[in-house]
Amino acid sequence: MEVKLAQCAGFCFGVKRAVDTVYEQIESGKTIYTYGPIVHNEEVVSDLEKKGVKVIETKQELLEMPVLSEDDKGTVSVIIRAHGVPREIYDILDKKNMDCVDATCPFVKRIHKIVDKESAAGKHIIIIGNPGHPEVEGIMGWCNGSVTVLETPEEALEFDVPKNTKICIVSQTTYNYKKFQYIVEIFQKKGYNDSVANTICNATEERQRSAQDLAKEADVMIVIGGKHSSNTRKLYEICSRECAQTYFIQTLDDLHLELPKAVRLVGITAGASTPNKLIEEVQNYVRINF
Ligand code: F3S
């Protein structure tokens, strides 16, 4: 029997880079904070907590922290996670004399640069994405003028500013490409003078595509990820369609596998917040026990 991991599974490039940054920073001996949980995975966050990493949950919490004295300067590092933050947060950290370790994903950083430049040139920025998502809040915080966040085509249809307004459209990195294109067309039909930057990251799509490819050939599929993680649920849905015997597990304890002798290939995939360690554990368990 063969055990195969989907080509793209688990952390995307940006999240892996951010998590690795935290572990590297622990070695520095400084007091380490992350601005928001570094990844939506309780085990990773609690492992970091055990190693002394604290989480600053809100801007208010940061504002209430004391300003470090000249002697204490450089003793505290705050790590910015892959989603990025508004420019204002960097300014606050600077005023607090705290070191900022920027683990913003380069793909998100690119959006910050675009909206910074285009809004400084007088364009109205349109962000297509979820207004409550920290990534979108971060992008908004790099706009120098007017900005609108839209999540649906209906909202795009309702959008109305004077026709001579120059607009610049960007997208949240995880937004659906087809929907993005559709919304862009709505703007173009409305006759706006627009510039469009496709800022969608293909990590999500790649993960889904490789899960589907593997599920097609596998006799059994195991999907690892948080119960509340929407991208993991989506993977489960995709795999179930292709492979009738698909399991959704959070940790190895949830796995109660029964494998008939005829099973030749067990496929494994994992959601975006699932650490490698857990994926390896599941892989090894299946390899050793069956
Ligand atoms: Fe991940 Fe960066 Fe893409 S955080 S989903 S690689 S934009």
Coordinates of C-alpha atoms and ligand atoms in Angstrom, one line a residue:
M1 CA 0.0 0.0 0.0
E2 CA 1.2 3.5 -0.9
V3 CA 0.8 6.7 1.1
K4 CA 1.0 9.8 -0.9
L5 CA 0.9 13.5 0.1
A6 CA -0.7 16.0 -2.2
Q7 CA 1.8 18.1 -4.0
C8 CA 0.7 21.3 -2.3
A9 CA -0.6 20.7 1.2
G10 CA -0.6 22.6 4.5
F11 CA 1.1 26.0 5.0
C12 CA 1.4 28.2 2.0
F13 CA 4.7 29.9 1.4
G14 CA 3.8 33.1 3.2
V15 CA 2.5 31.5 6.4
K16 CA 5.4 29.1 6.5
R17 CA 7.8 32.0 6.3
A18 CA 6.0 33.8 9.1
V19 CA 5.9 30.8 11.4
D20 CA 9.6 30.1 10.7
T21 CA 10.4 33.7 11.5
V22 CA 8.8 33.4 14.9
Y23 CA 10.9 30.3 15.8
E24 CA 14.0 32.1 14.6
Q25 CA 13.2 35.1 16.7
I26 CA 12.8 33.0 19.8
E27 CA 16.5 32.2 19.5
S28 CA 17.3 35.9 19.8
G29 CA 16.6 35.9 23.5
K30 CA 14.4 39.0 23.2
T31 CA 10.8 39.3 24.4
I32 CA 8.7 38.2 21.4
Y33 CA 5.2 39.2 20.5
T34 CA 3.2 38.5 17.4
Y35 CA 0.7 41.0 16.2
G36 CA -2.3 38.7 16.1
P37 CA -2.0 34.9 16.2
I38 CA 0.7 34.0 13.7
V39 CA -1.5 31.2 12.2
H40 CA -5.0 30.0 12.9
N41 CA -3.8 26.8 14.5
E42 CA -4.2 26.3 18.2
E43 CA -1.4 23.8 18.5
V44 CA 1.1 26.1 16.9
V45 CA 0.0 29.1 18.9
S46 CA 0.1 27.1 22.2
D47 CA 3.6 25.7 21.3
L48 CA 4.8 29.2 20.8
E49 CA 3.2 30.4 24.0
K50 CA 5.1 27.7 25.9
K51 CA 8.2 29.1 24.4
G52 CA 7.3 32.5 25.7
V53 CA 5.8 34.1 22.6
K54 CA 2.9 36.4 23.5
V55 CA 0.1 37.6 21.2
I56 CA -1.0 41.3 20.9
E57 CA -4.6 40.9 20.0
T58 CA -5.6 44.4 19.1
K59 CA -4.3 47.9 18.3
Q60 CA -5.8 49.1 21.6
E61 CA -3.7 46.5 23.4
L62 CA -0.6 47.7 21.6
L63 CA -1.4 51.3 22.4
E64 CA -1.7 50.5 26.1
M65 CA 1.8 48.9 26.2
P66 CA 4.5 51.1 27.8
V67 CA 7.0 53.0 25.7
L68 CA 10.4 51.3 26.1
S69 CA 13.1 53.4 27.7
E70 CA 16.3 54.0 25.8
D71 CA 18.0 51.3 27.9
D72 CA 15.3 48.8 27.0
K73 CA 15.2 49.7 23.3
G74 CA 15.8 46.5 21.2
T75 CA 14.7 44.1 23.9
V76 CA 11.2 43.6 22.5
S77 CA 10.3 42.4 19.0
V78 CA 6.9 42.4 17.5
I79 CA 6.4 40.1 14.5
I80 CA 3.9 41.1 11.8
R81 CA 2.1 38.1 10.4
A82 CA 1.7 37.1 6.8
H83 CA -1.6 39.0 6.4
G84 CA 0.2 42.3 7.0
V85 CA -1.1 45.3 9.0
P86 CA -1.9 49.0 8.3
R87 CA 1.0 51.4 8.1
E88 CA -0.2 52.9 11.3
I89 CA 1.0 49.8 13.3
Y90 CA 4.6 50.3 12.1
D91 CA 4.4 53.9 13.4
I92 CA 3.1 52.9 16.8
L93 CA 5.8 50.2 17.1
D94 CA 8.4 52.8 16.3
K95 CA 7.1 55.2 18.9
K96 CA 7.1 52.5 21.5
N97 CA 10.8 51.8 20.7
M98 CA 9.9 48.2 19.8
D99 CA 11.6 46.3 17.0
C100 CA 9.3 45.4 14.2
V101 CA 10.0 42.1 12.5
D102 CA 8.0 42.2 9.3
A103 CA 6.8 38.7 8.1
T104 CA 4.2 40.2 5.8
C105 CA 3.9 37.9 2.9
P106 CA 5.6 39.5 -0.1
F107 CA 2.5 39.0 -2.2
V108 CA 0.5 41.1 0.3
K109 CA 3.3 43.6 0.6
R110 CA 3.0 44.1 -3.2
I111 CA -0.7 45.1 -2.7
H112 CA 0.4 47.6 0.0
K113 CA 2.8 49.2 -2.5
I114 CA 0.3 49.4 -5.3
V115 CA -2.4 51.0 -3.2
D116 CA 0.0 53.4 -1.6
K117 CA 1.3 54.6 -4.9
E118 CA -2.0 54.7 -6.8
S119 CA -3.9 56.4 -4.0
A120 CA -1.1 59.0 -3.7
A121 CA -1.6 59.6 -7.4
G122 CA -5.2 60.5 -6.6
K123 CA -7.0 57.2 -7.5
H124 CA -10.0 55.8 -5.7
I125 CA -8.9 52.4 -4.5
I126 CA -11.3 49.4 -4.7
I127 CA -10.4 46.4 -2.7
I128 CA -12.3 43.2 -3.6
G129 CA -12.5 41.0 -0.6
N130 CA -13.9 40.6 2.9
P131 CA -14.0 43.9 4.8
G132 CA -13.6 42.2 8.1
H133 CA -10.5 40.2 7.2
P134 CA -7.2 41.4 8.7
E135 CA -5.5 41.3 5.3
V136 CA -8.1 43.7 3.9
E137 CA -7.9 45.9 7.0
G138 CA -4.1 46.0 6.4
I139 CA -4.5 47.0 2.8
M140 CA -6.9 49.7 3.7
G141 CA -4.3 51.1 6.0
W142 CA -1.9 51.7 3.1
C143 CA -4.4 53.8 1.1
N144 CA -3.8 57.5 1.2
G145 CA -7.2 58.7 0.0
S146 CA -10.6 57.3 -0.7
V147 CA -11.1 53.5 -0.6
T148 CA -14.0 51.1 -1.0
V149 CA -14.1 47.5 0.0
L150 CA -16.5 45.3 -2.1
E151 CA -17.2 41.6 -1.5
T152 CA -19.9 40.8 -4.1
P153 CA -20.9 41.6 -7.7
E154 CA -24.1 43.2 -6.3
E155 CA -22.0 45.7 -4.3
A156 CA -20.0 46.4 -7.4
L157 CA -23.3 47.1 -9.3
E158 CA -24.4 49.6 -6.6
F159 CA -21.0 51.3 -6.6
D160 CA -21.4 54.9 -7.7
V161 CA -18.8 57.7 -7.8
P162 CA -18.5 60.5 -10.5
K163 CA -17.6 58.9 -13.8
N164 CA -14.4 61.0 -14.2
T165 CA -13.0 59.4 -10.9
K166 CA -9.9 57.3 -11.7
I167 CA -10.1 54.0 -9.9
C168 CA -7.6 51.3 -9.1
I169 CA -8.9 47.8 -8.4
V170 CA -7.0 45.2 -6.3
S171 CA -8.0 42.0 -4.6
Q172 CA -7.6 40.2 -1.4
T173 CA -5.1 37.4 -2.1
T174 CA -7.5 34.6 -1.4
Y175 CA -10.4 35.9 -3.5
N176 CA -11.9 33.7 -6.2
Y177 CA -10.4 34.6 -9.6
K178 CA -13.6 34.1 -11.6
K179 CA -15.6 36.3 -9.3
F180 CA -12.8 38.9 -9.4
Q181 CA -12.9 39.0 -13.2
Y182 CA -16.7 39.3 -13.2
I183 CA -16.5 42.3 -10.8
V184 CA -13.8 43.9 -12.9
E185 CA -16.1 43.6 -16.0
I186 CA -18.9 45.3 -14.1
F187 CA -16.6 48.3 -13.5
Q188 CA -15.5 48.4 -17.1
K189 CA -19.1 48.3 -18.3
K190 CA -19.9 51.2 -16.0
G191 CA -17.3 53.2 -18.0
Y192 CA -14.8 54.0 -15.3
N193 CA -11.2 54.8 -16.1
D194 CA -9.6 52.0 -14.2
S195 CA -6.4 50.2 -13.6
V196 CA -6.6 46.6 -12.4
A197 CA -4.0 44.7 -10.5
N198 CA -4.7 41.0 -10.2
T199 CA -3.3 40.4 -6.7
I200 CA -4.8 37.0 -6.2
C201 CA -2.4 34.4 -4.9
N202 CA -2.7 31.0 -6.4
A203 CA -1.6 29.0 -3.3
T204 CA -5.3 28.2 -2.4
E205 CA -6.1 27.1 -5.9
E206 CA -3.0 25.0 -6.2
R207 CA -3.7 23.3 -2.9
Q208 CA -7.3 22.5 -4.1
R209 CA -6.1 21.3 -7.5
S210 CA -3.5 19.0 -6.1
A211 CA -6.0 17.6 -3.5
Q212 CA -8.4 16.8 -6.3
D213 CA -5.8 15.2 -8.5
L214 CA -4.7 12.9 -5.7
A215 CA -8.3 12.1 -4.6
K216 CA -9.0 10.9 -8.1
E217 CA -6.4 8.2 -7.9
A218 CA -6.6 7.4 -4.2
D219 CA -8.8 4.7 -2.6
V220 CA -8.8 6.6 0.7
M221 CA -8.2 10.3 1.4
I222 CA -7.3 11.9 4.7
V223 CA -7.9 15.7 5.0
I224 CA -6.2 17.3 8.0
G225 CA -7.2 20.7 9.3
G226 CA -9.2 22.7 11.8
K227 CA -12.9 22.0 12.2
H228 CA -13.6 25.7 11.7
S229 CA -11.2 26.2 8.9
S230 CA -13.2 27.0 5.7
N231 CA -10.3 26.2 3.4
T232 CA -10.0 22.7 5.0
R233 CA -13.7 22.1 4.7
K234 CA -13.5 23.1 1.0
L235 CA -10.7 20.5 0.6
Y236 CA -12.8 17.9 2.2
E237 CA -15.7 18.7 -0.1
I238 CA -13.5 18.4 -3.2
C239 CA -11.9 15.2 -2.1
S240 CA -15.3 13.6 -1.1
R241 CA -16.5 14.2 -4.6
E242 CA -13.7 12.3 -6.1
C243 CA -13.1 9.6 -3.4
A244 CA -16.0 8.1 -1.4
Q245 CA -13.8 7.1 1.6
T246 CA -12.6 10.6 2.7
Y247 CA -11.8 11.3 6.3
F248 CA -11.7 14.8 7.9
I249 CA -9.4 14.9 11.0
Q250 CA -8.0 17.6 13.2
T251 CA -5.3 15.6 14.9
L252 CA -4.0 12.1 14.7
D253 CA -6.4 11.1 17.6
D254 CA -9.4 11.6 15.3
L255 CA -8.1 9.1 12.9
H256 CA -9.9 5.7 13.2
L257 CA -8.9 4.2 9.9
E258 CA -10.2 0.9 8.6
L259 CA -8.4 -0.1 5.5
P260 CA -9.6 -3.1 3.6
K261 CA -6.8 -5.2 2.0
A262 CA -7.8 -3.9 -1.5
V263 CA -6.7 -0.4 -0.6
R264 CA -3.6 0.5 -2.7
L265 CA -3.3 4.2 -2.3
V266 CA -4.0 6.4 0.7
G267 CA -3.8 10.1 -0.1
I268 CA -3.2 12.9 2.4
T269 CA -3.8 16.6 2.1
A270 CA -4.1 19.4 4.7
G271 CA -5.6 22.9 5.1
A272 CA -3.6 26.1 5.0
S273 CA -3.1 26.3 8.8
T274 CA -1.9 22.7 9.3
P275 CA 1.7 22.5 10.4
N276 CA 4.1 20.1 8.7
K277 CA 4.8 18.2 11.9
L278 CA 1.1 17.1 12.1
I279 CA 1.1 16.1 8.4
E280 CA 4.2 14.0 8.9
E281 CA 2.7 12.3 12.0
V282 CA -0.3 11.2 10.1
Q283 CA 1.8 10.1 7.2
N284 CA 4.0 8.0 9.4
Y285 CA 1.1 6.6 11.4
V286 CA -0.6 5.3 8.2
R287 CA 2.7 3.9 6.8
I288 CA 3.6 2.1 10.0
N289 CA 0.2 0.7 10.9
F290 CA -1.1 -0.5 7.6
Ligands
F3S1 FE1 -0.1 32.5 1.6 FE2 1.0 34.7 0.9 FE3 -0.6 33.5 -0.8 S1 0.2 34.3 2.9 S2 -2.0 32.5 0.5 S3 1.4 32.8 -0.1 S4 -0.5 35.7 -0.4

